[in-house]
Coordinates of C-alpha atoms (C1' of nucleotides) in Angstrom, one line a residue:
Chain A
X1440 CA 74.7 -19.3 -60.0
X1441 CA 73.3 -20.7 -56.7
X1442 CA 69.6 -21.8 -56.9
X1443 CA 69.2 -19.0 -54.0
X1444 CA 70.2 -15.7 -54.4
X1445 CA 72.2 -13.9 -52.2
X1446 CA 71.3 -10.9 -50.5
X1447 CA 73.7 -8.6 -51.2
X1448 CA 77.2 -10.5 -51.2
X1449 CA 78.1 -9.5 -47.7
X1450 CA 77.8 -13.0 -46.9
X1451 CA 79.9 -14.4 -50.2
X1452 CA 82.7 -13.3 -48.2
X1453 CA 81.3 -14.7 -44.6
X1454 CA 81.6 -18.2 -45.9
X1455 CA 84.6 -20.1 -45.3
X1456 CA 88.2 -18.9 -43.4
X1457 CA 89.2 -17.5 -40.3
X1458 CA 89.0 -18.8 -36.4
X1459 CA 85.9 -18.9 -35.0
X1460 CA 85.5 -15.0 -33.5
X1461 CA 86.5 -13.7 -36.4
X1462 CA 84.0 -15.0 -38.4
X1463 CA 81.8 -14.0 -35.4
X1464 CA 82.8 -10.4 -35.7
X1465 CA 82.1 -11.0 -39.3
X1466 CA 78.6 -11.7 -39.1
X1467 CA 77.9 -9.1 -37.0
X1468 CA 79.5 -6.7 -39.3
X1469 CA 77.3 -8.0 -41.8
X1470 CA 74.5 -7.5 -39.3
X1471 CA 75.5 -3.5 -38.7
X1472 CA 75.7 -3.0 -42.4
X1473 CA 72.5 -4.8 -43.2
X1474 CA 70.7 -2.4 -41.2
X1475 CA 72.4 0.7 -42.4
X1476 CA 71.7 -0.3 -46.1
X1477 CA 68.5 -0.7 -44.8
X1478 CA 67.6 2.3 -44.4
X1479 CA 69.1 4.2 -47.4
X1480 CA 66.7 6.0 -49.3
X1481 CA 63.7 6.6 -46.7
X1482 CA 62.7 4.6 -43.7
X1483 CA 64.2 5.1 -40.1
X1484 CA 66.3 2.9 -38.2
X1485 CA 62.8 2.5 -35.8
X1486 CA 61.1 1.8 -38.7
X1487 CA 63.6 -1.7 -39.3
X1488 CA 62.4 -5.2 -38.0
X1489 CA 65.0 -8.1 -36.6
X1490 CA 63.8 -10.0 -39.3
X1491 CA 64.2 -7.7 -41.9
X1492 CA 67.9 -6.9 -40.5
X1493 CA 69.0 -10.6 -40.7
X1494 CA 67.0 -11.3 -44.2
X1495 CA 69.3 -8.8 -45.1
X1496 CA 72.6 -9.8 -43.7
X1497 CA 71.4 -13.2 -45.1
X1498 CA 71.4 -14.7 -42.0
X1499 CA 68.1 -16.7 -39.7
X1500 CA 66.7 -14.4 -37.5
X1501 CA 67.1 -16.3 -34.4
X1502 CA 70.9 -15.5 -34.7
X1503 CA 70.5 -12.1 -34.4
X1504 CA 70.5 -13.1 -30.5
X1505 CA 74.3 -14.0 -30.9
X1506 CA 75.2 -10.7 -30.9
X1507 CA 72.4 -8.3 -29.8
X1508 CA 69.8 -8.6 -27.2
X1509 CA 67.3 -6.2 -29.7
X1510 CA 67.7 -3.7 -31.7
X1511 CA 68.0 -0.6 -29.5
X1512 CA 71.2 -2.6 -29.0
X1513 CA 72.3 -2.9 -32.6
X1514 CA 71.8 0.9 -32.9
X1515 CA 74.0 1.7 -30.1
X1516 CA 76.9 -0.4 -31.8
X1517 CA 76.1 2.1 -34.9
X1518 CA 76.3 4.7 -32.9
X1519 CA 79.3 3.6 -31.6
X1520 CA 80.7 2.8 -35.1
X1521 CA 79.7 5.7 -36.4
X1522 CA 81.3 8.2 -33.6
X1523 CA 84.5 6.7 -34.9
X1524 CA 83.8 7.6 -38.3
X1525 CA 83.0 11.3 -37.3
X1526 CA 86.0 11.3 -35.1
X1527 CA 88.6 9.6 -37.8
X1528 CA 87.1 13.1 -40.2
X1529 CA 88.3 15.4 -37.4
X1530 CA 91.3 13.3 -37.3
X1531 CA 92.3 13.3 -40.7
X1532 CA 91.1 16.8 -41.3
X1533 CA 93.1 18.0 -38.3
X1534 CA 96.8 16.0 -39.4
X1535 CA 96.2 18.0 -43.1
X1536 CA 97.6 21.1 -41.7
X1537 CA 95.2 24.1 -41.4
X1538 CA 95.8 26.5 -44.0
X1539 CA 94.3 29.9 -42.2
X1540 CA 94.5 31.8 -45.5
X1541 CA 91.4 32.6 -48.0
X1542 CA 89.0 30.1 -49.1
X1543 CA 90.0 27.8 -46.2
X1544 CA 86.1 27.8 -45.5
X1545 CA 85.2 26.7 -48.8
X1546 CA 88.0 23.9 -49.2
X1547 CA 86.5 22.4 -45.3
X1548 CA 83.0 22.8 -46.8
X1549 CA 84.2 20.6 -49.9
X1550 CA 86.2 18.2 -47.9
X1551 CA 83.2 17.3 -46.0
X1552 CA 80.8 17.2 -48.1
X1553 CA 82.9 14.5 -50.3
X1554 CA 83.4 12.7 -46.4
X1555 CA 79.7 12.4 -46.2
X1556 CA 79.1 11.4 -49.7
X1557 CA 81.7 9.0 -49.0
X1558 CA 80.0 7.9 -45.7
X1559 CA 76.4 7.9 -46.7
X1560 CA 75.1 5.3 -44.7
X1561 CA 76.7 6.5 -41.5
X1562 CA 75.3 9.9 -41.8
X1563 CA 71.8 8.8 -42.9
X1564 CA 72.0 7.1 -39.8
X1565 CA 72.8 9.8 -37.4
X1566 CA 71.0 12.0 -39.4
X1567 CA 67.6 10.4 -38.7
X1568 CA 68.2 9.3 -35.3
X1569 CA 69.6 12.5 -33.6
X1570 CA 66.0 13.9 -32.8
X1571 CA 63.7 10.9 -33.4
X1572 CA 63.9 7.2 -32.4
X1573 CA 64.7 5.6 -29.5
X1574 CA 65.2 7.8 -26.7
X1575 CA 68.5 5.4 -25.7
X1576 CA 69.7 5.8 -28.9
X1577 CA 69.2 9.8 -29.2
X1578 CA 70.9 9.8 -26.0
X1579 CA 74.2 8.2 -27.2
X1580 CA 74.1 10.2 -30.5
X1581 CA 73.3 13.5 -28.3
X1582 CA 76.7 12.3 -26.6
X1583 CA 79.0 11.3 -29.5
X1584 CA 78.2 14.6 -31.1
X1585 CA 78.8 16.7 -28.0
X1586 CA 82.0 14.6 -27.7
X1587 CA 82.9 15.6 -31.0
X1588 CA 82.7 19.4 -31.0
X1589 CA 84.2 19.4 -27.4
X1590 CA 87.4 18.1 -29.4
X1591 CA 86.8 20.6 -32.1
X1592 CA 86.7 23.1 -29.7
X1593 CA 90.1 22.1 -28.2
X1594 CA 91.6 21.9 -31.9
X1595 CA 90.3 25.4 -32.4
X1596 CA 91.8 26.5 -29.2
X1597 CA 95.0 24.9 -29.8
X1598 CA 95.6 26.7 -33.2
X1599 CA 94.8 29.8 -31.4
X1600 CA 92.2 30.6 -33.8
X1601 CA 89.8 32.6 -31.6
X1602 CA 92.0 34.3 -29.1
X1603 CA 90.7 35.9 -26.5
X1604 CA 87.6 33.5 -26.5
X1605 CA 87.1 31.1 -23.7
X1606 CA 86.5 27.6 -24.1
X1607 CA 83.5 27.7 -22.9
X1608 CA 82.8 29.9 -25.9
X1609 CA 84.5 28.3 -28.4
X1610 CA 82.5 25.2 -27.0
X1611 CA 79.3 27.2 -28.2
X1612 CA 80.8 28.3 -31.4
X1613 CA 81.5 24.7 -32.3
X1614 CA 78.4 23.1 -31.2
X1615 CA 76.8 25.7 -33.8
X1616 CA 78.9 24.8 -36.2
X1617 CA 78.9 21.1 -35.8
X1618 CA 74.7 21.3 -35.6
X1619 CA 74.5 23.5 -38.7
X1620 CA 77.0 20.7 -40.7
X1621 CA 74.9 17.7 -39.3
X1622 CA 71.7 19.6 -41.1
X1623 CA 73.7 20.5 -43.9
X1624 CA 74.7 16.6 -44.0
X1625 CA 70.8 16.0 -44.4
X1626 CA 71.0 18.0 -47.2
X1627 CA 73.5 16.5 -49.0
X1628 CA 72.1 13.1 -48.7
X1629 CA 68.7 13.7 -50.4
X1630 CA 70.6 15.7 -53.4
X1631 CA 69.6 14.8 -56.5
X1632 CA 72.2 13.0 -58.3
X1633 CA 72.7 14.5 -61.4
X1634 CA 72.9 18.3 -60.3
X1635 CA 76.1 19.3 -60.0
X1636 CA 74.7 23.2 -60.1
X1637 CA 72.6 22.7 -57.2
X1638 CA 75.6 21.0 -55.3
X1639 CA 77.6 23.8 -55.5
X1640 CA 74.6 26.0 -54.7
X1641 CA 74.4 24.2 -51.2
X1642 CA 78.0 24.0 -50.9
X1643 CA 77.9 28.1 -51.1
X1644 CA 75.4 28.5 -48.9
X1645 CA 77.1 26.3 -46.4
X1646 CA 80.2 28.5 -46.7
X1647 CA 77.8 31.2 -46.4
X1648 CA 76.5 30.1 -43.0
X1649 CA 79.6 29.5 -41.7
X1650 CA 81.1 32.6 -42.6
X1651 CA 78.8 34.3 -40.7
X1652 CA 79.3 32.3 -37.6
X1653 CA 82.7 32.8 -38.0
X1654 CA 82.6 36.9 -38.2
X1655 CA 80.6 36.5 -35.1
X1656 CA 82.8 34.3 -32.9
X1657 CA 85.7 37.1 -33.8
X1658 CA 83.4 39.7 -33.0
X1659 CA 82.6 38.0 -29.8
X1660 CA 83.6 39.7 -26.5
X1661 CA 82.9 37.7 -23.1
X1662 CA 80.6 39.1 -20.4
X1663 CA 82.1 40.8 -17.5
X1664 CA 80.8 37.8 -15.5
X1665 CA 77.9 39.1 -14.3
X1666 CA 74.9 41.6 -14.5
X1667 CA 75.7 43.0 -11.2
X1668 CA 77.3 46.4 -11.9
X1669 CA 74.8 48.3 -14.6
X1670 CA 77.4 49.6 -16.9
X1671 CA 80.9 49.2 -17.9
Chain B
X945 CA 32.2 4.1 -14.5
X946 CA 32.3 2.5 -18.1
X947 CA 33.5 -0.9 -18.1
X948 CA 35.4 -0.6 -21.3
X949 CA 38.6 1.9 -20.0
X950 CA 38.1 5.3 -22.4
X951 CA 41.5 5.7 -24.2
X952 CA 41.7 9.3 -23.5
X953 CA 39.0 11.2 -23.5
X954 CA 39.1 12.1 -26.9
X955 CA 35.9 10.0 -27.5
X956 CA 33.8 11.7 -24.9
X957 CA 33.3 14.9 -26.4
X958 CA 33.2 13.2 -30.0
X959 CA 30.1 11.8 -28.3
X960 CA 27.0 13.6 -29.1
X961 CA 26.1 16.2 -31.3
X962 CA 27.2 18.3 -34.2
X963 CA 26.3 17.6 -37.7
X964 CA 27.6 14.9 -39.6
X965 CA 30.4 16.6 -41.5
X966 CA 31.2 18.2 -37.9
X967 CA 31.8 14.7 -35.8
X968 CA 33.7 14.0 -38.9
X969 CA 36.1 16.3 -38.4
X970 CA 35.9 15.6 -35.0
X971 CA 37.1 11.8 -35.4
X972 CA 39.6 13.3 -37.9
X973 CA 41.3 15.5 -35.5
X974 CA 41.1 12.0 -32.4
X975 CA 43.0 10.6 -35.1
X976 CA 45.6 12.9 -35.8
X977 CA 46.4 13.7 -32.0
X978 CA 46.3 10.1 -30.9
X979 CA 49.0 9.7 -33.9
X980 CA 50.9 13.0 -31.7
X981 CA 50.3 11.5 -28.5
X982 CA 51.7 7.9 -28.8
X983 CA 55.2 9.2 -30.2
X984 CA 54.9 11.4 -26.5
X985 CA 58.5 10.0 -25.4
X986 CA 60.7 7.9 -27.8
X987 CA 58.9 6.5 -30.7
X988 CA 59.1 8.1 -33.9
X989 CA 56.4 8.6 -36.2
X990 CA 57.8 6.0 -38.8
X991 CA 57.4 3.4 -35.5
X992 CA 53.3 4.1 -35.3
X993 CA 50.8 1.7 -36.6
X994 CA 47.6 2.2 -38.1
X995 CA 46.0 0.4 -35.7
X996 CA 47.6 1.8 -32.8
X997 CA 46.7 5.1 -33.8
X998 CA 42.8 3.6 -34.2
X999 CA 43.4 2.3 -31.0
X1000 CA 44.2 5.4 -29.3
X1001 CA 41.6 7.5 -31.2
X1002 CA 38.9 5.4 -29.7
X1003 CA 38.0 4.1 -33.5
X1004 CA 37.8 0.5 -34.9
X1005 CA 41.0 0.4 -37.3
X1006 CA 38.8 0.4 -41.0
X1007 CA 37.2 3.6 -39.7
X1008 CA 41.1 5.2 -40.2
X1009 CA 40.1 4.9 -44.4
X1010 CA 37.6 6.9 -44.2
X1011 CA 39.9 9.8 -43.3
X1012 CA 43.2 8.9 -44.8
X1013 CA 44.6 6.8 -47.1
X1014 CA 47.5 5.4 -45.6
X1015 CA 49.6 6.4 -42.4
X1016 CA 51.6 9.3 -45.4
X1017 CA 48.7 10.9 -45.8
X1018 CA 48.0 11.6 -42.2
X1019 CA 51.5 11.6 -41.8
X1020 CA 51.0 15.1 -44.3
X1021 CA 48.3 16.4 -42.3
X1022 CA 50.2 16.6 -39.4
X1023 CA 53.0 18.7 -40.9
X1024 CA 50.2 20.8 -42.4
X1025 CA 48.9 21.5 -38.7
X1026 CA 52.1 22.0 -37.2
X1027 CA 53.0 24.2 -40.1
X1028 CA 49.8 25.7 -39.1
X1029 CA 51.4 26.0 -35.6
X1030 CA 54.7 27.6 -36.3
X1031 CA 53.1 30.4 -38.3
X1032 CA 50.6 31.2 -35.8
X1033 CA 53.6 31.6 -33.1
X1034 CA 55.3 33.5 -36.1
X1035 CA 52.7 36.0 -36.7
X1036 CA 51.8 36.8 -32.8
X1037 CA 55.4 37.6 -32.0
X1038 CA 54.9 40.0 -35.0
X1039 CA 51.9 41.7 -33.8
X1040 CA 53.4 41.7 -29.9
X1041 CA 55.8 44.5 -31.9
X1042 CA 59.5 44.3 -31.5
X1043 CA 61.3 45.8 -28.9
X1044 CA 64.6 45.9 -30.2
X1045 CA 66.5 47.1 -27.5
X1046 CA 68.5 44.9 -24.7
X1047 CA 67.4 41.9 -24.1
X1048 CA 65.3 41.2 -27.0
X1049 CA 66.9 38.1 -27.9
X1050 CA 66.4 37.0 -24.4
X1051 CA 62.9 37.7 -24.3
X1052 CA 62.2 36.0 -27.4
X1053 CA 63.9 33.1 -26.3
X1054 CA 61.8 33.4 -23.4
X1055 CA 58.6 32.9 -25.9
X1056 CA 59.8 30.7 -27.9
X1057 CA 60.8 28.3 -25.0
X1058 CA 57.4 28.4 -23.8
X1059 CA 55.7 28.2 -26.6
X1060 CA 57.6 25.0 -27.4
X1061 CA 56.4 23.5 -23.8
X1062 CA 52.8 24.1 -24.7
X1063 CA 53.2 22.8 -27.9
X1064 CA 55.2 19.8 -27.3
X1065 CA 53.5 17.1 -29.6
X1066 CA 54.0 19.1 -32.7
X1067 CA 57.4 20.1 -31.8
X1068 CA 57.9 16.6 -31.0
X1069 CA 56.8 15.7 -34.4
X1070 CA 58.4 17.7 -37.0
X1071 CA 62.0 16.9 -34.7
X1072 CA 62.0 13.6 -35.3
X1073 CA 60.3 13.5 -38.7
X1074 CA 62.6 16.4 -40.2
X1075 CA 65.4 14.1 -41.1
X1076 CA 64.2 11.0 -40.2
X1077 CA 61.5 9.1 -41.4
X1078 CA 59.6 8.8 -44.4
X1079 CA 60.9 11.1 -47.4
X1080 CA 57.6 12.5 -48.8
X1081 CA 56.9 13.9 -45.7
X1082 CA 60.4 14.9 -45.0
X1083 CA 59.8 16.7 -47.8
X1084 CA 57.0 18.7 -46.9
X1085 CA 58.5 19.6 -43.6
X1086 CA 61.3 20.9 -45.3
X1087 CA 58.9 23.2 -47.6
X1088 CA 57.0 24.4 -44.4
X1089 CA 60.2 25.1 -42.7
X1090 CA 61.5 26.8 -46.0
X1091 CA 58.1 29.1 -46.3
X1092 CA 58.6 29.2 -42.3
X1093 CA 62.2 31.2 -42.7
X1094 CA 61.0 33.2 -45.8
X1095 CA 58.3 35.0 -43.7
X1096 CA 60.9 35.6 -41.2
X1097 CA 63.1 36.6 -43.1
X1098 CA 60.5 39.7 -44.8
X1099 CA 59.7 40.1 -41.4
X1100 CA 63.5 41.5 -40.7
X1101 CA 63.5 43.0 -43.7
X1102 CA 60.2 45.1 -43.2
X1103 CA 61.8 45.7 -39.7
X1104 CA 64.6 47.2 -41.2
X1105 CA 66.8 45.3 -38.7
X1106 CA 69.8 44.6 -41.1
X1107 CA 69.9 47.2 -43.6
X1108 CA 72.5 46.8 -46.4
X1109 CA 72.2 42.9 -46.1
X1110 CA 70.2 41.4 -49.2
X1111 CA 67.0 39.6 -49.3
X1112 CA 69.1 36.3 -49.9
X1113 CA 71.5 36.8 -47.3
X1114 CA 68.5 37.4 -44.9
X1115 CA 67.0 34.6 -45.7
X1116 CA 70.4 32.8 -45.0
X1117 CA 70.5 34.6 -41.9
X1118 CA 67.2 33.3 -40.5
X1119 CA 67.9 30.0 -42.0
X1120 CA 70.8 29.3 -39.3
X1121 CA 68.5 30.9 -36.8
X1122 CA 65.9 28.5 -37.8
X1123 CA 67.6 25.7 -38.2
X1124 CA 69.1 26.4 -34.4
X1125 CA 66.2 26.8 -32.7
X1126 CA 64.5 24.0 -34.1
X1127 CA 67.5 21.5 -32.6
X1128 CA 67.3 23.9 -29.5
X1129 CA 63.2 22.7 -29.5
X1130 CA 64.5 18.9 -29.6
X1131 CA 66.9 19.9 -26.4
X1132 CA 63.9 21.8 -24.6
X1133 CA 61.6 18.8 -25.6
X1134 CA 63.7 16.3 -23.1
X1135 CA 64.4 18.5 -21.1
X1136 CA 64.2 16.4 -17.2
X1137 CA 61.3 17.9 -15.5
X1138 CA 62.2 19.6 -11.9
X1139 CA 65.4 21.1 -12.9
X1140 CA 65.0 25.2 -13.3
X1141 CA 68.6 25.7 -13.6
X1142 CA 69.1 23.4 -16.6
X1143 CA 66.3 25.0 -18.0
X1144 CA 68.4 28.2 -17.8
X1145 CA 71.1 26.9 -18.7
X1146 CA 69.5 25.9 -22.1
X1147 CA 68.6 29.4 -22.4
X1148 CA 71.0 31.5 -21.7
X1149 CA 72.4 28.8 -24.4
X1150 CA 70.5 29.6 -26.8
X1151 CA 70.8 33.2 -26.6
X1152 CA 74.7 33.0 -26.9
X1153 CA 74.1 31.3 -30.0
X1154 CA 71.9 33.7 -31.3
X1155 CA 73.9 36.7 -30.1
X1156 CA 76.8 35.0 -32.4
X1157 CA 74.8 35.1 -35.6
X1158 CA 73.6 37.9 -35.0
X1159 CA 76.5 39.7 -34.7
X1160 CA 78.2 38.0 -37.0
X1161 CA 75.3 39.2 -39.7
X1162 CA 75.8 42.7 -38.5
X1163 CA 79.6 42.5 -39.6
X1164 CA 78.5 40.9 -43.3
X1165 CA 79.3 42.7 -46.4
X1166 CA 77.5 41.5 -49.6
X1167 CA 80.2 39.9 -51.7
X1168 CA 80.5 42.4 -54.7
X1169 CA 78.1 40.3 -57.3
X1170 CA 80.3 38.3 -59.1
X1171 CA 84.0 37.9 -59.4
X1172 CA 84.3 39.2 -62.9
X1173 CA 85.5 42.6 -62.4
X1174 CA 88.2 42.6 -60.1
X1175 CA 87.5 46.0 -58.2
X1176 CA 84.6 48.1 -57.8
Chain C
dA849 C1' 91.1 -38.4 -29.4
dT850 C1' 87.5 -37.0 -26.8
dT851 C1' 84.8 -33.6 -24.9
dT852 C1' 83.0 -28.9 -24.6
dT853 C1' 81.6 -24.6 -26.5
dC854 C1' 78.8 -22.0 -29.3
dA855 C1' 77.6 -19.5 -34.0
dG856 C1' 74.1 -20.6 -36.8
dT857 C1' 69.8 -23.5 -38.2
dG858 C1' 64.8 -25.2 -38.3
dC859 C1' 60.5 -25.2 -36.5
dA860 C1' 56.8 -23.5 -33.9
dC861 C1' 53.7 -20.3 -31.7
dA862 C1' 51.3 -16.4 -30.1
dT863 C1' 50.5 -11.9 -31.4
dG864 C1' 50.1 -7.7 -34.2
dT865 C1' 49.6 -5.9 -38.8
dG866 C1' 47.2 -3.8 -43.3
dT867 C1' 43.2 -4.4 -46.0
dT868 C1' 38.9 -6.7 -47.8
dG869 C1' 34.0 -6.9 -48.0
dA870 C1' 29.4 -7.0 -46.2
dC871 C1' 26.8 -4.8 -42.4
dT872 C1' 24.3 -1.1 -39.5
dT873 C1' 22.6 3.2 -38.4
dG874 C1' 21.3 7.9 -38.4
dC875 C1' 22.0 12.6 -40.8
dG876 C1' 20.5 15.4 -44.5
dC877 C1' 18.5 16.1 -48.8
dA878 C1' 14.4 15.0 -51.9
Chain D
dT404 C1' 7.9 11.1 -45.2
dG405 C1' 11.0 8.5 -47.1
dC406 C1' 15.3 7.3 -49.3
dG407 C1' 20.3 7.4 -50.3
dC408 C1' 24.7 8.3 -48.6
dA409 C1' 28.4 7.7 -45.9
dA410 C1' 30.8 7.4 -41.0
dG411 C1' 31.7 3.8 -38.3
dT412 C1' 31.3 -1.4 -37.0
dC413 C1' 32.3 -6.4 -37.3
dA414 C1' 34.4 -10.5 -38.8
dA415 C1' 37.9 -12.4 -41.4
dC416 C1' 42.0 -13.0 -44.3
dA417 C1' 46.9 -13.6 -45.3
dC418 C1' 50.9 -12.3 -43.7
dA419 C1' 55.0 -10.4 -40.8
dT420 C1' 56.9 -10.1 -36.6
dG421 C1' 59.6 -11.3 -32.0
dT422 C1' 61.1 -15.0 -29.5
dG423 C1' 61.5 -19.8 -27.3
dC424 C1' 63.4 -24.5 -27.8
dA425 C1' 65.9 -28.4 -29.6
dC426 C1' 69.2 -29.2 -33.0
dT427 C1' 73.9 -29.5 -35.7
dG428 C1' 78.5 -29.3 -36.8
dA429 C1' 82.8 -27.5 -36.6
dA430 C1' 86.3 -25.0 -34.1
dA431 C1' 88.5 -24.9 -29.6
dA432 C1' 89.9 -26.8 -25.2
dT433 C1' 91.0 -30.8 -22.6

DNA sequence: ATTTTCAGTGCACATGTGTTGACTTGCGCA
DNA sequence: TGCGCAAGTCAACACATGTGCACTGAAAAT
């Protein structure tokens, strides 16, 4: 064992091999990761120094400035990283077929809630960032997300889910979904470990929650356009 | 005027008079508004320091011990006062009666929009400290919040708004609502300043949104207990 | 084979931080 | 009237932080 021990073996790999950008892109990787395992269990992404971040990635903090200009950078690339993440779900989710029959709720619920499990970090990340932090960074967050249920929206369109609903609706239906997840994603990250009864407890509710926005999108009928006339 | 710049004001009236345990409280409170008023735009809670906060409060930093322990414990406070807040807003839209014919989703929006504007530092807070930040007082946001949605959701009850639904799927019910209009309060928050028909926009919004739950908690039917026997 | 580029290092500095202990000063109780 | 208590001050500390600068060595370009 080296007289110095290693941070967290991200950089065992980082050592030797590979052209020069690579290894570049391997750092900063390391970088990225550092400061989402930073953050598990508590503190906020604002809360993270440079320092800290390249301790971490077991690199000298002056070469952090390789690859970021600050931090607010370094949380736009997670944003950035972790948009694809969200979007690769939808992808996935989307190629598994739809089954429209009973308990397709409940399976979407479970499927998720595995995906965040799976995806801790990521979610931690958005999770703590979407209303507070940097303004910059809520910004892109606020903008991945509304990219996100705006191709949700067109999924739901194109199975013909929710006929008779505009877009514009089913845009609304979806941000309401896709905020009530995100929340529920908070949830599941600060569950206690051993509880499997009050997993499925939260994973009941969810499907609770959803069910009811569901019965209300079906129930939905679209505004004659305007208040002008007084009744139908 | 002074030579030394007053921080804000907060000092002058902490001035002068009032008995001992009075200008106490009096520093106590500098303390915890400076703490709202530095995360006015972009920084989180998590980002403040305890000097900063002194700072601001007009108050050498050691004075900060004689009011809190650490930057959690005022950290607490706060959620206690805006806790404070949210019921207050809670129990005056009770008492302003209920008008539930047309429009009452719109007016209540209405309310709650302004409210949110005069109250901006505490919405501000409890937004970017509900997920992110430091997990003890995550916590106790999520207990105020919880307690927030009971009384809310005996407020329905006692309205008799949703007869036939169950205490527990009321409480679900207002959770979603809850939960919405807090991440509505985050949108109003950065909101840009001269732009009326954004600000409608947000609302009318926000009332589709609610129209949805509503509706769909109008079409719920209590699930039949359990699924042991297989028909009623 | 020689030169250039550049990711990563080492060192230094000014500044901000949390916390300590000993102090002043005036309110409030005796 | 005087005395103790405690809110607030002052000075000092041991660090941590962000960032500038000169450097090294190996991969890439010539």
């Amino acid at each position: 064992m080296s007289s110095k021990e290693e941070p967290a073996g991200a950089v065992a790999e980082r050592q030797n091999l590979g052209s020069r950008s690579q290894r570049k892109q391997l750092t900063r990787d390391a970088l990225l990761e550092a400061a989402l395992r930073l953050m598990k269990e508590g503190r906020g992404f604002t809360g993270l120094s440079l320092r800290e971040v390249t301790r971490e990635a077991g690199v000298v903090p002056t070469a952090f400035y390789r690859h970021f200009r600050d931090m607010d950078e370094l949380g736009l690339a997670l944003v950035e990283e972790c948009g694809m993440t969200l979007r690769r779900l939808l992808r996935e989710t989307r190629r598994a077929g739809v089954p429209l029959f009973t308990d397709m709720i409940r399976r979407s619920v479970l499927v998720y809630k595995r995906y965040v499990e799976d995806n801790r970090l990521q979610f931690l990340f958005i999770s703590s960032e979407r209303d507070g932090g940097s303004p910059v960074i809520r910004e892109a967050i606020r903008r991945e997300v509304a990219h996100f249920t705006n191709e949700m929206a067109q999924d739901l369109r194109s199975l013909n889910a929710f006929p008779g609903l505009s877009m514009a609706t089913l845009e609304m239906i979806c941000g309401l979904v896709v905020n009530g997840m995100l929340s529920t994603a908070a949830d599941i990250l600060d569950l206690p470990p051993r509880r499997p009864e009050l997993d499925q407890e939260l994973v009941e509710d969810s499907v609770r929650r959803l069910r009811v926005i569901f019965l209300g999108a079906l129930q939905w009928r679209e505004k004659p356009a305007a208040a002008k006339q007084p009744l139908p």
